[in-house]
Amino acid sequence: MSLKALAIATVATVAFTSTAAFAESHFSKDEVFGRSTYATTVLLAEQGINATSVEAWGEVIRVEAAGSTKLIFVDKDTLRPVTR
């Protein structure tokens, strides 16, 4: 096998492996308590919360809001803010 063919095969293998790893890590985190992260952020936006990130945090959802350094915790079922 020529050096050029070997280099192309190596680059293709690395690209495929990296893409597969990204897809697995990205899509495995795409749900929070059975609801897609997209749907969760849309429902939060309807309540006036501009979420940039949502994550399961115990029995609540931790929300990072755009333009804020505060974290907001919302009920996993109602998506209403909870106080601790």
Short mmCIF file of N, CA, C and O in Angstrom, two decimals:
data_model
loop_
_atom_site.label_atom_id
_atom_site.label_comp_id
_atom_site.label_asym_id
_atom_site.label_seq_id
_atom_site.Cartn_x
_atom_site.Cartn_y
_atom_site.Cartn_z
N MET A 1 0.86 -1.16 0.00
CA MET A 1 0.00 0.00 0.00
C MET A 1 0.90 1.23 0.00
O MET A 1 1.86 1.32 0.76
N SER A 2 0.55 2.17 -0.84
CA SER A 2 1.38 3.37 -0.93
C SER A 2 1.16 4.24 0.30
O SER A 2 0.15 4.12 1.02
N LEU A 3 2.09 5.10 0.51
CA LEU A 3 2.01 6.02 1.66
C LEU A 3 0.79 6.93 1.55
O LEU A 3 0.11 7.19 2.53
N LYS A 4 0.48 7.38 0.33
CA LYS A 4 -0.67 8.26 0.11
C LYS A 4 -1.98 7.52 0.44
O LYS A 4 -2.86 8.06 1.11
N ALA A 5 -2.11 6.28 -0.01
CA ALA A 5 -3.31 5.49 0.25
C ALA A 5 -3.45 5.21 1.75
O ALA A 5 -4.55 5.25 2.30
N LEU A 6 -2.33 4.94 2.41
CA LEU A 6 -2.35 4.70 3.84
C LEU A 6 -2.79 5.95 4.61
O LEU A 6 -3.59 5.87 5.54
N ALA A 7 -2.31 7.10 4.19
CA ALA A 7 -2.68 8.36 4.84
C ALA A 7 -4.17 8.64 4.66
O ALA A 7 -4.85 9.04 5.61
N ILE A 8 -4.69 8.39 3.46
CA ILE A 8 -6.11 8.62 3.21
C ILE A 8 -6.96 7.67 4.05
O ILE A 8 -7.96 8.07 4.65
N ALA A 9 -6.55 6.42 4.13
CA ALA A 9 -7.28 5.44 4.93
C ALA A 9 -7.27 5.82 6.41
O ALA A 9 -8.28 5.70 7.11
N THR A 10 -6.14 6.31 6.89
CA THR A 10 -6.02 6.72 8.29
C THR A 10 -6.92 7.92 8.58
O THR A 10 -7.64 7.93 9.58
N VAL A 11 -6.90 8.91 7.71
CA VAL A 11 -7.74 10.10 7.90
C VAL A 11 -9.22 9.71 7.87
O VAL A 11 -10.02 10.17 8.69
N ALA A 12 -9.61 8.84 6.95
CA ALA A 12 -11.00 8.40 6.86
C ALA A 12 -11.42 7.66 8.13
O ALA A 12 -12.53 7.86 8.63
N THR A 13 -10.55 6.80 8.65
CA THR A 13 -10.86 6.05 9.86
C THR A 13 -11.03 6.99 11.05
O THR A 13 -11.98 6.87 11.82
N VAL A 14 -10.13 7.95 11.20
CA VAL A 14 -10.21 8.91 12.31
C VAL A 14 -11.47 9.75 12.18
O VAL A 14 -12.18 9.97 13.16
N ALA A 15 -11.78 10.21 10.97
CA ALA A 15 -12.98 11.04 10.77
C ALA A 15 -14.24 10.25 11.11
O ALA A 15 -15.14 10.75 11.78
N PHE A 16 -14.33 9.01 10.65
CA PHE A 16 -15.50 8.19 10.92
C PHE A 16 -15.64 7.91 12.41
O PHE A 16 -16.72 8.03 12.97
N THR A 17 -14.54 7.56 13.06
CA THR A 17 -14.56 7.26 14.50
C THR A 17 -14.97 8.50 15.30
O THR A 17 -15.77 8.41 16.22
N SER A 18 -14.43 9.65 14.95
CA SER A 18 -14.77 10.89 15.66
C SER A 18 -16.24 11.24 15.48
O SER A 18 -16.91 11.65 16.42
N THR A 19 -16.74 11.09 14.26
CA THR A 19 -18.15 11.39 13.99
C THR A 19 -19.06 10.45 14.77
O THR A 19 -20.05 10.88 15.36
N ALA A 20 -18.72 9.18 14.79
CA ALA A 20 -19.54 8.21 15.52
C ALA A 20 -19.53 8.50 17.02
O ALA A 20 -20.56 8.43 17.69
N ALA A 21 -18.38 8.85 17.55
CA ALA A 21 -18.27 9.16 18.98
C ALA A 21 -19.09 10.41 19.31
O ALA A 21 -19.77 10.47 20.33
N PHE A 22 -19.02 11.42 18.45
CA PHE A 22 -19.79 12.64 18.68
C PHE A 22 -21.29 12.33 18.66
O PHE A 22 -22.03 12.77 19.52
N ALA A 23 -21.72 11.58 17.66
CA ALA A 23 -23.15 11.26 17.54
C ALA A 23 -23.64 10.50 18.76
O ALA A 23 -24.71 10.78 19.29
N GLU A 24 -22.86 9.54 19.22
CA GLU A 24 -23.27 8.75 20.39
C GLU A 24 -23.38 9.63 21.62
O GLU A 24 -24.35 9.57 22.36
N SER A 25 -22.39 10.49 21.87
CA SER A 25 -22.43 11.33 23.07
C SER A 25 -23.50 12.40 22.96
O SER A 25 -24.16 12.74 23.92
N HIS A 26 -23.72 12.94 21.76
CA HIS A 26 -24.70 14.00 21.58
C HIS A 26 -26.12 13.48 21.71
O HIS A 26 -26.93 14.04 22.43
N PHE A 27 -26.43 12.39 21.04
CA PHE A 27 -27.80 11.91 21.03
C PHE A 27 -28.17 11.17 22.30
O PHE A 27 -29.33 11.07 22.63
N SER A 28 -27.22 10.63 23.03
CA SER A 28 -27.56 9.95 24.27
C SER A 28 -27.98 10.95 25.35
O SER A 28 -28.62 10.58 26.31
N LYS A 29 -27.62 12.22 25.18
CA LYS A 29 -27.98 13.25 26.15
C LYS A 29 -29.14 14.10 25.64
O LYS A 29 -29.40 15.16 26.17
N ASP A 30 -29.85 13.63 24.63
CA ASP A 30 -30.86 14.43 23.99
C ASP A 30 -32.20 14.41 24.71
O ASP A 30 -33.14 15.03 24.27
N GLU A 31 -32.30 13.71 25.83
CA GLU A 31 -33.55 13.67 26.58
C GLU A 31 -33.32 13.98 28.05
O GLU A 31 -32.28 13.66 28.60
N VAL A 32 -34.32 14.60 28.64
CA VAL A 32 -34.32 14.88 30.07
C VAL A 32 -35.66 14.41 30.61
O VAL A 32 -36.70 14.94 30.22
N PHE A 33 -35.63 13.38 31.43
CA PHE A 33 -36.84 12.80 32.01
C PHE A 33 -37.86 12.43 30.92
O PHE A 33 -39.05 12.70 31.05
N GLY A 34 -37.38 11.83 29.83
CA GLY A 34 -38.26 11.35 28.78
C GLY A 34 -38.75 12.39 27.80
O GLY A 34 -39.51 12.10 26.89
N ARG A 35 -38.33 13.62 27.96
CA ARG A 35 -38.74 14.71 27.06
C ARG A 35 -37.48 15.20 26.35
O ARG A 35 -36.43 15.34 26.97
N SER A 36 -37.57 15.45 25.06
CA SER A 36 -36.38 15.89 24.34
C SER A 36 -35.91 17.24 24.90
O SER A 36 -36.71 18.03 25.39
N THR A 37 -34.61 17.46 24.81
CA THR A 37 -34.08 18.73 25.31
C THR A 37 -34.64 19.90 24.49
O THR A 37 -34.89 20.97 25.03
N TYR A 38 -34.89 19.66 23.21
CA TYR A 38 -35.48 20.71 22.37
C TYR A 38 -36.88 21.07 22.87
O TYR A 38 -37.20 22.24 23.05
N ALA A 39 -37.71 20.05 23.09
CA ALA A 39 -39.08 20.30 23.58
C ALA A 39 -39.03 21.01 24.94
O ALA A 39 -39.84 21.91 25.20
N THR A 40 -38.11 20.60 25.78
CA THR A 40 -37.99 21.22 27.10
C THR A 40 -37.65 22.69 26.98
O THR A 40 -38.26 23.54 27.64
N THR A 41 -36.69 23.03 26.11
CA THR A 41 -36.31 24.44 25.96
C THR A 41 -37.44 25.25 25.34
O THR A 41 -37.64 26.41 25.69
N VAL A 42 -38.21 24.65 24.43
CA VAL A 42 -39.36 25.35 23.84
C VAL A 42 -40.43 25.63 24.90
O VAL A 42 -40.95 26.74 24.99
N LEU A 43 -40.74 24.63 25.72
CA LEU A 43 -41.73 24.81 26.78
C LEU A 43 -41.27 25.85 27.80
O LEU A 43 -42.08 26.64 28.30
N LEU A 44 -39.97 25.85 28.10
CA LEU A 44 -39.44 26.86 29.02
C LEU A 44 -39.53 28.26 28.41
O LEU A 44 -39.86 29.23 29.09
N ALA A 45 -39.27 28.36 27.11
CA ALA A 45 -39.36 29.66 26.42
C ALA A 45 -40.79 30.20 26.48
O ALA A 45 -40.98 31.42 26.62
N GLU A 46 -41.77 29.32 26.42
CA GLU A 46 -43.17 29.75 26.53
C GLU A 46 -43.46 30.35 27.90
O GLU A 46 -44.40 31.12 28.05
N GLN A 47 -42.63 29.99 28.89
CA GLN A 47 -42.78 30.53 30.24
C GLN A 47 -41.87 31.73 30.47
O GLN A 47 -41.76 32.24 31.58
N GLY A 48 -41.15 32.14 29.43
CA GLY A 48 -40.27 33.30 29.55
C GLY A 48 -38.86 32.96 30.00
O GLY A 48 -38.09 33.85 30.33
N ILE A 49 -38.50 31.69 30.01
CA ILE A 49 -37.16 31.27 30.40
C ILE A 49 -36.40 30.89 29.13
O ILE A 49 -36.74 29.91 28.46
N ASN A 50 -35.39 31.69 28.79
CA ASN A 50 -34.60 31.45 27.57
C ASN A 50 -33.44 30.51 27.92
O ASN A 50 -32.34 30.94 28.22
N ALA A 51 -33.71 29.21 27.88
CA ALA A 51 -32.74 28.20 28.29
C ALA A 51 -31.70 27.97 27.21
O ALA A 51 -32.04 27.81 26.04
N THR A 52 -30.44 27.93 27.62
CA THR A 52 -29.37 27.56 26.70
C THR A 52 -28.92 26.14 26.94
O THR A 52 -28.29 25.54 26.08
N SER A 53 -29.25 25.60 28.11
CA SER A 53 -28.86 24.23 28.46
C SER A 53 -29.83 23.71 29.51
O SER A 53 -30.20 24.43 30.43
N VAL A 54 -30.22 22.43 29.35
CA VAL A 54 -31.06 21.77 30.35
C VAL A 54 -30.44 20.42 30.67
O VAL A 54 -29.87 19.77 29.80
N GLU A 55 -30.55 20.02 31.94
CA GLU A 55 -29.91 18.79 32.39
C GLU A 55 -30.65 18.23 33.60
O GLU A 55 -31.07 18.99 34.47
N ALA A 56 -30.81 16.90 33.62
CA ALA A 56 -31.41 16.27 34.80
C ALA A 56 -30.48 16.48 35.99
O ALA A 56 -29.27 16.32 35.88
N TRP A 57 -31.06 16.86 37.10
CA TRP A 57 -30.29 17.16 38.31
C TRP A 57 -31.07 16.61 39.49
O TRP A 57 -31.90 17.30 40.06
N GLY A 58 -30.86 15.34 39.79
CA GLY A 58 -31.67 14.70 40.83
C GLY A 58 -33.08 14.53 40.33
O GLY A 58 -33.31 13.96 39.27
N GLU A 59 -34.04 15.08 41.05
CA GLU A 59 -35.45 15.00 40.66
C GLU A 59 -35.95 16.28 40.00
O GLU A 59 -37.15 16.45 39.80
N VAL A 60 -35.05 17.20 39.68
CA VAL A 60 -35.43 18.45 39.02
C VAL A 60 -34.58 18.61 37.76
O VAL A 60 -33.68 17.83 37.49
N ILE A 61 -34.89 19.66 37.01
CA ILE A 61 -34.11 19.98 35.81
C ILE A 61 -33.33 21.25 36.09
O ILE A 61 -33.90 22.26 36.54
N ARG A 62 -32.03 21.19 35.84
CA ARG A 62 -31.17 22.36 36.00
C ARG A 62 -31.15 23.09 34.67
O ARG A 62 -30.89 22.51 33.63
N VAL A 63 -31.42 24.39 34.71
CA VAL A 63 -31.51 25.19 33.49
C VAL A 63 -30.47 26.31 33.56
O VAL A 63 -30.38 27.02 34.55
N GLU A 64 -29.70 26.43 32.48
CA GLU A 64 -28.83 27.59 32.33
C GLU A 64 -29.56 28.53 31.39
O GLU A 64 -29.94 28.15 30.29
N ALA A 65 -29.79 29.75 31.84
CA ALA A 65 -30.55 30.72 31.05
C ALA A 65 -29.60 31.68 30.35
O ALA A 65 -28.57 32.07 30.90
N ALA A 66 -29.96 32.06 29.14
CA ALA A 66 -29.15 33.00 28.36
C ALA A 66 -29.08 34.34 29.07
O ALA A 66 -30.07 34.83 29.61
N GLY A 67 -27.90 34.92 29.10
CA GLY A 67 -27.72 36.24 29.68
C GLY A 67 -27.76 36.26 31.20
O GLY A 67 -27.86 37.31 31.80
N SER A 68 -27.67 35.12 31.83
CA SER A 68 -27.73 35.05 33.29
C SER A 68 -26.63 34.14 33.80
O SER A 68 -26.29 33.15 33.17
N THR A 69 -26.10 34.49 34.95
CA THR A 69 -25.11 33.61 35.58
C THR A 69 -25.76 32.69 36.59
O THR A 69 -25.11 31.84 37.15
N LYS A 70 -27.06 32.87 36.82
CA LYS A 70 -27.79 32.03 37.77
C LYS A 70 -28.24 30.74 37.11
O LYS A 70 -28.50 30.69 35.92
N LEU A 71 -28.35 29.72 37.92
CA LEU A 71 -28.96 28.47 37.48
C LEU A 71 -30.39 28.46 37.98
O LEU A 71 -30.67 28.91 39.09
N ILE A 72 -31.28 27.97 37.16
CA ILE A 72 -32.68 27.86 37.54
C ILE A 72 -33.01 26.38 37.66
O ILE A 72 -32.63 25.59 36.79
N PHE A 73 -33.69 26.00 38.71
CA PHE A 73 -34.12 24.62 38.87
C PHE A 73 -35.63 24.59 38.68
O PHE A 73 -36.36 25.38 39.29
N VAL A 74 -36.09 23.68 37.80
CA VAL A 74 -37.51 23.58 37.53
C VAL A 74 -37.99 22.16 37.81
O VAL A 74 -37.22 21.21 37.72
N ASP A 75 -39.26 22.05 38.15
CA ASP A 75 -39.89 20.75 38.39
C ASP A 75 -39.84 19.94 37.10
O ASP A 75 -40.11 20.47 36.02
N LYS A 76 -39.51 18.67 37.20
CA LYS A 76 -39.36 17.83 36.01
C LYS A 76 -40.67 17.60 35.27
O LYS A 76 -40.66 17.35 34.07
N ASP A 77 -41.81 17.71 35.95
CA ASP A 77 -43.11 17.47 35.31
C ASP A 77 -43.77 18.75 34.82
O ASP A 77 -44.26 18.82 33.70
N THR A 78 -43.77 19.78 35.66
CA THR A 78 -44.48 21.02 35.32
C THR A 78 -43.58 22.07 34.68
O THR A 78 -44.09 23.03 34.11
N LEU A 79 -42.28 21.91 34.82
CA LEU A 79 -41.28 22.88 34.34
C LEU A 79 -41.45 24.25 34.99
O LEU A 79 -41.05 25.27 34.46
N ARG A 80 -42.03 24.28 36.18
CA ARG A 80 -42.16 25.52 36.94
C ARG A 80 -40.95 25.63 37.86
O ARG A 80 -40.50 24.63 38.43
N PRO A 81 -40.42 26.84 38.05
CA PRO A 81 -39.27 27.01 38.94
C PRO A 81 -39.59 26.51 40.36
O PRO A 81 -40.70 26.67 40.86
N VAL A 82 -38.60 25.87 40.95
CA VAL A 82 -38.72 25.40 42.33
C VAL A 82 -37.74 26.17 43.20
O VAL A 82 -36.73 26.66 42.72
N THR A 83 -38.06 26.28 44.47
CA THR A 83 -37.16 26.92 45.41
C THR A 83 -36.56 25.85 46.29
O THR A 83 -37.21 24.86 46.63
N ARG A 84 -35.35 26.05 46.67
CA ARG A 84 -34.65 25.06 47.52
C ARG A 84 -34.40 25.63 48.87
O ARG A 84 -34.17 26.70 49.12
#
